[in-house]
mmCIF file of C-alpha atoms in Angstrom:
data_model
loop_
_atom_site.group_PDB
_atom_site.id
_atom_site.type_symbol
_atom_site.label_atom_id
_atom_site.label_comp_id
_atom_site.label_asym_id
_atom_site.label_seq_id
_atom_site.Cartn_x
_atom_site.Cartn_y
_atom_site.Cartn_z
ATOM 1 C CA MET A 1 -0.130 0.327 0.037
ATOM 2 C CA ASP A 2 1.572 3.244 -0.943
ATOM 3 C CA LEU A 3 1.424 6.283 1.138
ATOM 4 C CA GLU A 4 -1.158 8.364 -1.222
ATOM 5 C CA ASN A 5 -3.877 5.459 -0.623
ATOM 6 C CA VAL A 6 -3.499 6.351 3.330
ATOM 7 C CA THR A 7 -3.252 9.852 3.289
ATOM 8 C CA ALA A 8 -6.996 10.984 3.950
ATOM 9 C CA ALA A 9 -6.896 8.205 6.835
ATOM 10 C CA ILE A 10 -3.546 9.855 8.204
ATOM 11 C CA GLY A 11 -5.146 13.236 8.052
ATOM 12 C CA GLY A 12 -8.378 11.923 9.889
ATOM 13 C CA THR A 13 -6.221 10.636 12.695
ATOM 14 C CA VAL A 14 -4.154 13.629 13.340
ATOM 15 C CA ARG A 15 -7.140 16.249 13.461
ATOM 16 C CA ALA A 16 -8.736 13.440 15.585
ATOM 17 C CA SER A 17 -5.984 13.056 17.956
ATOM 18 C CA ARG A 18 -5.545 16.783 18.224
ATOM 19 C CA LEU A 19 -8.988 17.716 18.923
ATOM 20 C CA ALA A 20 -9.004 15.084 21.651
ATOM 21 C CA ARG A 21 -5.904 16.736 23.217
ATOM 22 C CA GLY A 22 -7.706 20.070 22.851
ATOM 23 C CA TRP A 23 -4.798 21.282 20.764
ATOM 24 C CA SER A 24 -4.725 24.272 18.194
ATOM 25 C CA LEU A 25 -2.974 23.706 14.897
ATOM 26 C CA ASP A 26 -0.419 26.050 16.383
ATOM 27 C CA ARG A 27 0.193 23.934 19.385
ATOM 28 C CA LEU A 28 0.441 20.741 17.383
ATOM 29 C CA ALA A 29 2.631 22.429 14.674
ATOM 30 C CA GLY A 30 5.170 24.037 17.455
ATOM 31 C CA THR A 31 5.094 20.771 19.661
ATOM 32 C CA ALA A 32 5.790 18.387 16.656
ATOM 33 C CA GLY A 33 8.314 21.098 15.219
ATOM 34 C CA VAL A 34 6.556 21.271 11.790
ATOM 35 C CA SER A 35 4.987 24.284 9.632
ATOM 36 C CA ARG A 36 1.508 25.114 10.066
ATOM 37 C CA ARG A 37 0.893 25.217 6.767
ATOM 38 C CA LEU A 38 2.087 21.491 6.366
ATOM 39 C CA LEU A 39 -0.113 20.319 9.066
ATOM 40 C CA ILE A 40 -3.173 21.837 7.455
ATOM 41 C CA GLN A 41 -2.376 20.081 4.754
ATOM 42 C CA VAL A 42 -1.772 16.472 6.283
ATOM 43 C CA GLU A 43 -5.364 17.038 7.848
ATOM 44 C CA LYS A 44 -7.160 17.597 4.599
ATOM 45 C CA GLY A 45 -4.923 14.801 3.496
ATOM 46 C CA GLN A 46 -3.647 17.140 0.620
ATOM 47 C CA THR A 47 -0.163 16.343 0.738
ATOM 48 C CA ASN A 48 2.281 12.953 1.110
ATOM 49 C CA PRO A 49 4.080 13.856 4.469
ATOM 50 C CA THR A 50 7.888 13.032 4.948
ATOM 51 C CA LEU A 51 8.509 9.701 6.965
ATOM 52 C CA ALA A 52 10.182 12.079 9.466
ATOM 53 C CA SER A 53 7.106 14.345 9.491
ATOM 54 C CA LEU A 54 5.038 11.411 10.102
ATOM 55 C CA LEU A 55 7.440 10.462 13.330
ATOM 56 C CA ALA A 56 7.350 13.960 14.331
ATOM 57 C CA LEU A 57 3.648 14.132 14.706
ATOM 58 C CA SER A 58 2.980 10.800 16.167
ATOM 59 C CA ASP A 59 5.359 11.449 18.852
ATOM 60 C CA ALA A 60 3.847 15.060 19.454
ATOM 61 C CA LEU A 61 0.325 13.357 19.650
ATOM 62 C CA GLY A 62 1.686 10.526 21.731
ATOM 63 C CA ILE A 63 -0.030 8.066 19.940
ATOM 64 C CA GLY A 64 3.136 6.430 17.721
ATOM 65 C CA LEU A 65 3.611 5.485 14.333
ATOM 66 C CA PRO A 66 1.902 2.433 13.972
ATOM 67 C CA GLN A 67 -1.562 3.506 15.310
ATOM 68 C CA LEU A 68 -0.968 6.866 13.371
ATOM 69 C CA LEU A 69 -1.222 4.787 10.279
ATOM 70 C CA ALA A 70 -3.533 1.962 11.776
ATOM 71 C CA VAL A 71 -0.878 -0.373 11.255
ATOM 72 C CA THR A 72 -2.282 -1.945 14.664
ATOM 73 C CA ARG A 73 -5.336 -2.109 16.696
ATOM 74 C CA GLU A 74 -4.108 -4.344 18.944
ATOM 75 C CA PRO A 75 -6.346 -7.502 18.775
ATOM 76 C CA SER A 76 -5.391 -10.926 19.949
ATOM 77 C CA LEU A 77 -3.849 -11.575 16.469
ATOM 78 C CA GLU A 78 -3.047 -9.129 13.812
ATOM 79 C CA VAL A 79 -1.914 -10.382 10.531
ATOM 80 C CA THR A 80 -0.642 -7.611 7.845
ATOM 81 C CA ARG A 81 -0.413 -9.140 3.948
ATOM 82 C CA ARG A 82 2.455 -8.181 2.250
ATOM 83 C CA ASP A 83 0.238 -5.786 -0.241
ATOM 84 C CA GLU A 84 -0.957 -4.231 2.998
ATOM 85 C CA ALA A 85 1.694 -2.528 4.474
ATOM 86 C CA PRO A 86 1.972 1.063 3.849
ATOM 87 C CA VAL A 87 5.501 2.175 2.157
ATOM 88 C CA LEU A 88 6.469 5.344 3.692
ATOM 89 C CA TRP A 89 9.838 5.726 2.037
ATOM 90 C CA ARG A 90 11.135 5.456 -1.536
ATOM 91 C CA GLY A 91 14.654 5.658 -2.462
ATOM 92 C CA LYS A 92 16.040 6.828 -6.111
ATOM 93 C CA ALA A 93 17.452 3.573 -6.755
ATOM 94 C CA GLY A 94 14.420 1.734 -6.003
ATOM 95 C CA GLY A 95 14.786 0.973 -2.229
ATOM 96 C CA SER A 96 11.679 1.179 -0.207
ATOM 97 C CA ALA A 97 10.586 1.020 3.464
ATOM 98 C CA LYS A 98 7.445 -0.379 4.577
ATOM 99 C CA LEU A 99 6.092 -0.351 8.354
ATOM 100 C CA VAL A 100 4.707 -4.193 8.585
ATOM 101 C CA ALA A 101 3.435 -4.086 12.029
ATOM 102 C CA GLY A 102 3.342 -2.182 15.375
ATOM 103 C CA THR A 103 2.124 -1.957 18.705
ATOM 104 C CA ALA A 104 0.127 0.541 20.544
ATOM 105 C CA PRO A 105 1.700 3.368 23.118
ATOM 106 C CA PRO A 106 2.855 3.824 25.527
ATOM 107 C CA LYS A 107 5.350 1.451 24.840
ATOM 108 C CA VAL A 108 5.713 1.135 20.925
ATOM 109 C CA VAL A 109 7.421 -1.201 18.844
ATOM 110 C CA GLU A 110 7.799 -0.806 15.105
ATOM 111 C CA LEU A 111 8.475 -3.667 12.570
ATOM 112 C CA TRP A 112 9.982 -2.547 9.140
ATOM 113 C CA ASP A 113 10.979 -4.253 5.758
ATOM 114 C CA TRP A 114 13.582 -2.163 4.205
ATOM 115 C CA THR A 115 15.188 -2.550 0.786
ATOM 116 C CA LEU A 116 18.025 -0.240 -0.581
ATOM 117 C CA GLY A 117 19.047 -0.098 -4.120
ATOM 118 C CA PRO A 118 22.709 0.480 -5.181
ATOM 119 C CA GLY A 119 23.023 4.301 -4.173
ATOM 120 C CA ASP A 120 20.021 4.472 -1.842
ATOM 121 C CA SER A 121 20.466 5.556 1.755
ATOM 122 C CA TYR A 122 18.444 7.021 4.431
ATOM 123 C CA GLU A 123 19.146 9.336 7.075
ATOM 124 C CA GLY A 124 17.054 8.640 10.689
ATOM 125 C CA GLY A 125 17.193 10.091 13.882
ATOM 126 C CA PRO A 126 17.758 11.149 16.277
ATOM 127 C CA HIS A 127 14.838 9.507 18.152
ATOM 128 C CA PRO A 128 13.514 10.061 21.647
ATOM 129 C CA ALA A 129 15.391 9.380 24.789
ATOM 130 C CA GLY A 130 15.358 5.540 25.504
ATOM 131 C CA THR A 131 14.395 4.505 22.002
ATOM 132 C CA ARG A 132 16.754 1.503 20.422
ATOM 133 C CA GLU A 133 16.908 -0.143 17.222
ATOM 134 C CA LEU A 134 17.836 -3.780 16.079
ATOM 135 C CA ILE A 135 18.535 -4.397 12.468
ATOM 136 C CA GLN A 136 19.570 -7.898 11.049
ATOM 137 C CA VAL A 137 20.772 -7.908 7.082
ATOM 138 C CA ARG A 138 18.430 -10.793 4.962
ATOM 139 C CA GLN A 139 20.101 -9.947 1.756
ATOM 140 C CA GLY A 140 23.232 -8.171 0.259
ATOM 141 C CA ALA A 141 25.081 -5.626 2.375
ATOM 142 C CA VAL A 142 24.032 -2.531 4.383
ATOM 143 C CA ARG A 143 26.620 0.259 5.673
ATOM 144 C CA LEU A 144 24.961 1.537 9.455
ATOM 145 C CA VAL A 145 26.621 4.679 10.304
ATOM 146 C CA LEU A 146 25.917 5.766 14.169
ATOM 147 C CA GLY A 147 27.449 9.243 14.751
ATOM 148 C CA GLU A 148 31.389 8.713 14.105
ATOM 149 C CA GLU A 149 30.925 4.824 13.943
ATOM 150 C CA THR A 150 30.509 3.026 10.824
ATOM 151 C CA GLU A 151 30.062 -0.568 10.249
ATOM 152 C CA ILE A 152 29.475 -2.940 7.477
ATOM 153 C CA LEU A 153 26.669 -5.601 7.971
ATOM 154 C CA ASN A 154 26.781 -8.201 5.188
ATOM 155 C CA THR A 155 24.137 -11.024 4.944
ATOM 156 C CA GLY A 156 23.241 -12.419 8.492
ATOM 157 C CA ASP A 157 24.671 -9.660 10.219
ATOM 158 C CA SER A 158 22.536 -8.273 12.634
ATOM 159 C CA ALA A 159 23.155 -5.377 15.058
ATOM 160 C CA SER A 160 21.894 -3.505 18.026
ATOM 161 C CA PHE A 161 22.437 0.273 18.906
ATOM 162 C CA THR A 162 20.713 3.708 20.239
ATOM 163 C CA GLY A 163 18.291 5.316 18.170
ATOM 164 C CA THR A 164 19.017 8.944 20.091
ATOM 165 C CA ILE A 165 22.250 9.936 17.946
ATOM 166 C CA ALA A 166 21.644 10.050 14.315
ATOM 167 C CA HIS A 167 22.160 7.275 11.885
ATOM 168 C CA THR A 168 22.400 6.072 8.346
ATOM 169 C CA TYR A 169 21.397 3.057 6.624
ATOM 170 C CA ALA A 170 22.864 3.012 3.340
ATOM 171 C CA TRP A 171 23.533 0.332 0.424
ATOM 172 C CA ASN A 172 26.545 -1.160 0.452
ATOM 173 C CA GLN A 173 28.627 -3.584 -2.158
ATOM 174 C CA PRO A 174 28.412 -7.240 -0.837
ATOM 175 C CA ASP A 175 31.540 -8.883 -0.019
ATOM 176 C CA LYS A 176 33.417 -10.733 -2.448
ATOM 177 C CA GLN A 177 31.492 -9.532 -5.563
ATOM 178 C CA ALA A 178 32.645 -7.681 -8.582
ATOM 179 C CA THR A 179 31.439 -4.243 -8.766
ATOM 180 C CA ALA A 180 29.214 -5.000 -11.484
ATOM 181 C CA GLN A 181 27.625 -7.322 -9.603
ATOM 182 C CA THR A 182 25.230 -5.477 -7.757
ATOM 183 C CA ARG A 183 22.641 -6.801 -5.455
ATOM 184 C CA THR A 184 19.485 -5.022 -3.581
ATOM 185 C CA ALA A 185 20.007 -4.971 -0.012
ATOM 186 C CA ARG A 186 17.399 -5.978 2.506
ATOM 187 C CA PHE A 187 16.917 -5.727 6.073
ATOM 188 C CA THR A 188 14.583 -6.115 8.730
ATOM 189 C CA LEU A 189 14.173 -3.141 11.557
ATOM 190 C CA VAL A 190 12.853 -2.838 14.775
ATOM 191 C CA VAL A 191 12.416 0.227 16.699
ATOM 192 C CA PHE A 192 11.399 0.219 20.387
ATOM 193 C CA GLU A 193 10.314 3.258 22.076
ATOM 194 C CA PRO A 194 9.496 3.291 25.593
ATOM 195 C CA ILE A 195 7.604 5.785 25.816
ATOM 196 C CA VAL A 196 5.964 7.919 23.177
ATOM 197 C CA GLY A 197 4.782 11.785 23.446
ATOM 198 C CA GLN A 198 6.688 14.407 25.439
ATOM 199 C CA GLU A 199 4.415 14.702 28.450
ATOM 200 C CA ASP A 200 5.168 11.203 29.384
ATOM 201 C CA ARG A 201 8.780 11.430 28.653
ATOM 202 C CA ASP A 202 9.567 13.667 31.523
ATOM 203 C CA GLU A 203 9.170 10.313 33.790
ATOM 204 C CA LEU A 204 11.717 8.183 31.943
ATOM 205 C CA SER A 205 14.576 10.905 31.795
ATOM 206 C CA GLY A 206 14.826 10.542 35.776
ATOM 207 C CA THR A 207 15.020 6.729 34.937
ATOM 208 C CA LEU A 208 17.399 7.672 32.303
ATOM 209 C CA ASN A 209 19.871 9.661 34.607
ATOM 210 C CA ASP A 210 19.385 6.728 37.377
ATOM 211 C CA PRO A 211 23.121 5.062 36.894
ATOM 212 C CA SER A 212 21.625 1.641 38.075
ATOM 213 C CA SER A 213 19.294 1.912 35.287
ATOM 214 C CA CYS A 214 19.780 -0.183 31.989
ATOM 215 C CA TRP A 215 18.659 3.006 29.985
ATOM 216 C CA SER A 216 21.343 4.747 31.432
ATOM 217 C CA LYS A 217 24.131 2.974 29.514
ATOM 218 C CA ASP A 218 24.736 2.903 25.748
ATOM 219 C CA VAL A 219 23.928 -0.856 25.641
ATOM 220 C CA GLY A 220 21.895 -2.538 27.738
ATOM 221 C CA PRO A 221 18.490 -5.324 27.734
ATOM 222 C CA ILE A 222 15.718 -4.407 25.974
ATOM 223 C CA ASN A 223 12.346 -4.731 27.849
ATOM 224 C CA TYR A 224 9.631 -5.713 25.243
ATOM 225 C CA PRO A 225 6.012 -4.698 26.413
#
């Protein structure tokens, strides 16, 4: 499902969530860090917002990206068929990012299916405090840049990292292949946000600053909801 097919639903959810909080357009725009004009267009379904804008709006509203896109309704069992997952990003070389599953707030887990064509890259983050990401490369190779660190992940490799630092996923030439033998990279990404929404995040900040907390360390256990 392309983003164009869900813009109306996104706009309705944004507007309903904003009104439920009693917020004006200016307040939501200011909290999310987007322009008032863009917000009006989103609510009217007149624009295809970027992935960064969707993340900012869903976080500001405290509902999380899966709920904003109606990917989750939290039944006992929920199945998303491969042609139903919304495509939220497309690369110039044919790459794409699909949000295939997720959970409702306050603890939000997002499951993504990414592909990167030769030359494709995506810059993400920094995300809110406490965010962790897990990645496993299923095909080809991915160059993962986290701050000043760079790792090349080949097929079968995986990594866990903090989402609070700006990071980049980029296509990389697979090992032991000639330059002409390019191959699309594909990876699974899991994003875990322990708290969605700035109002609830203030409480988390105390935990993050507690030396005894696992979240005060760069690498620590992930407590899934």
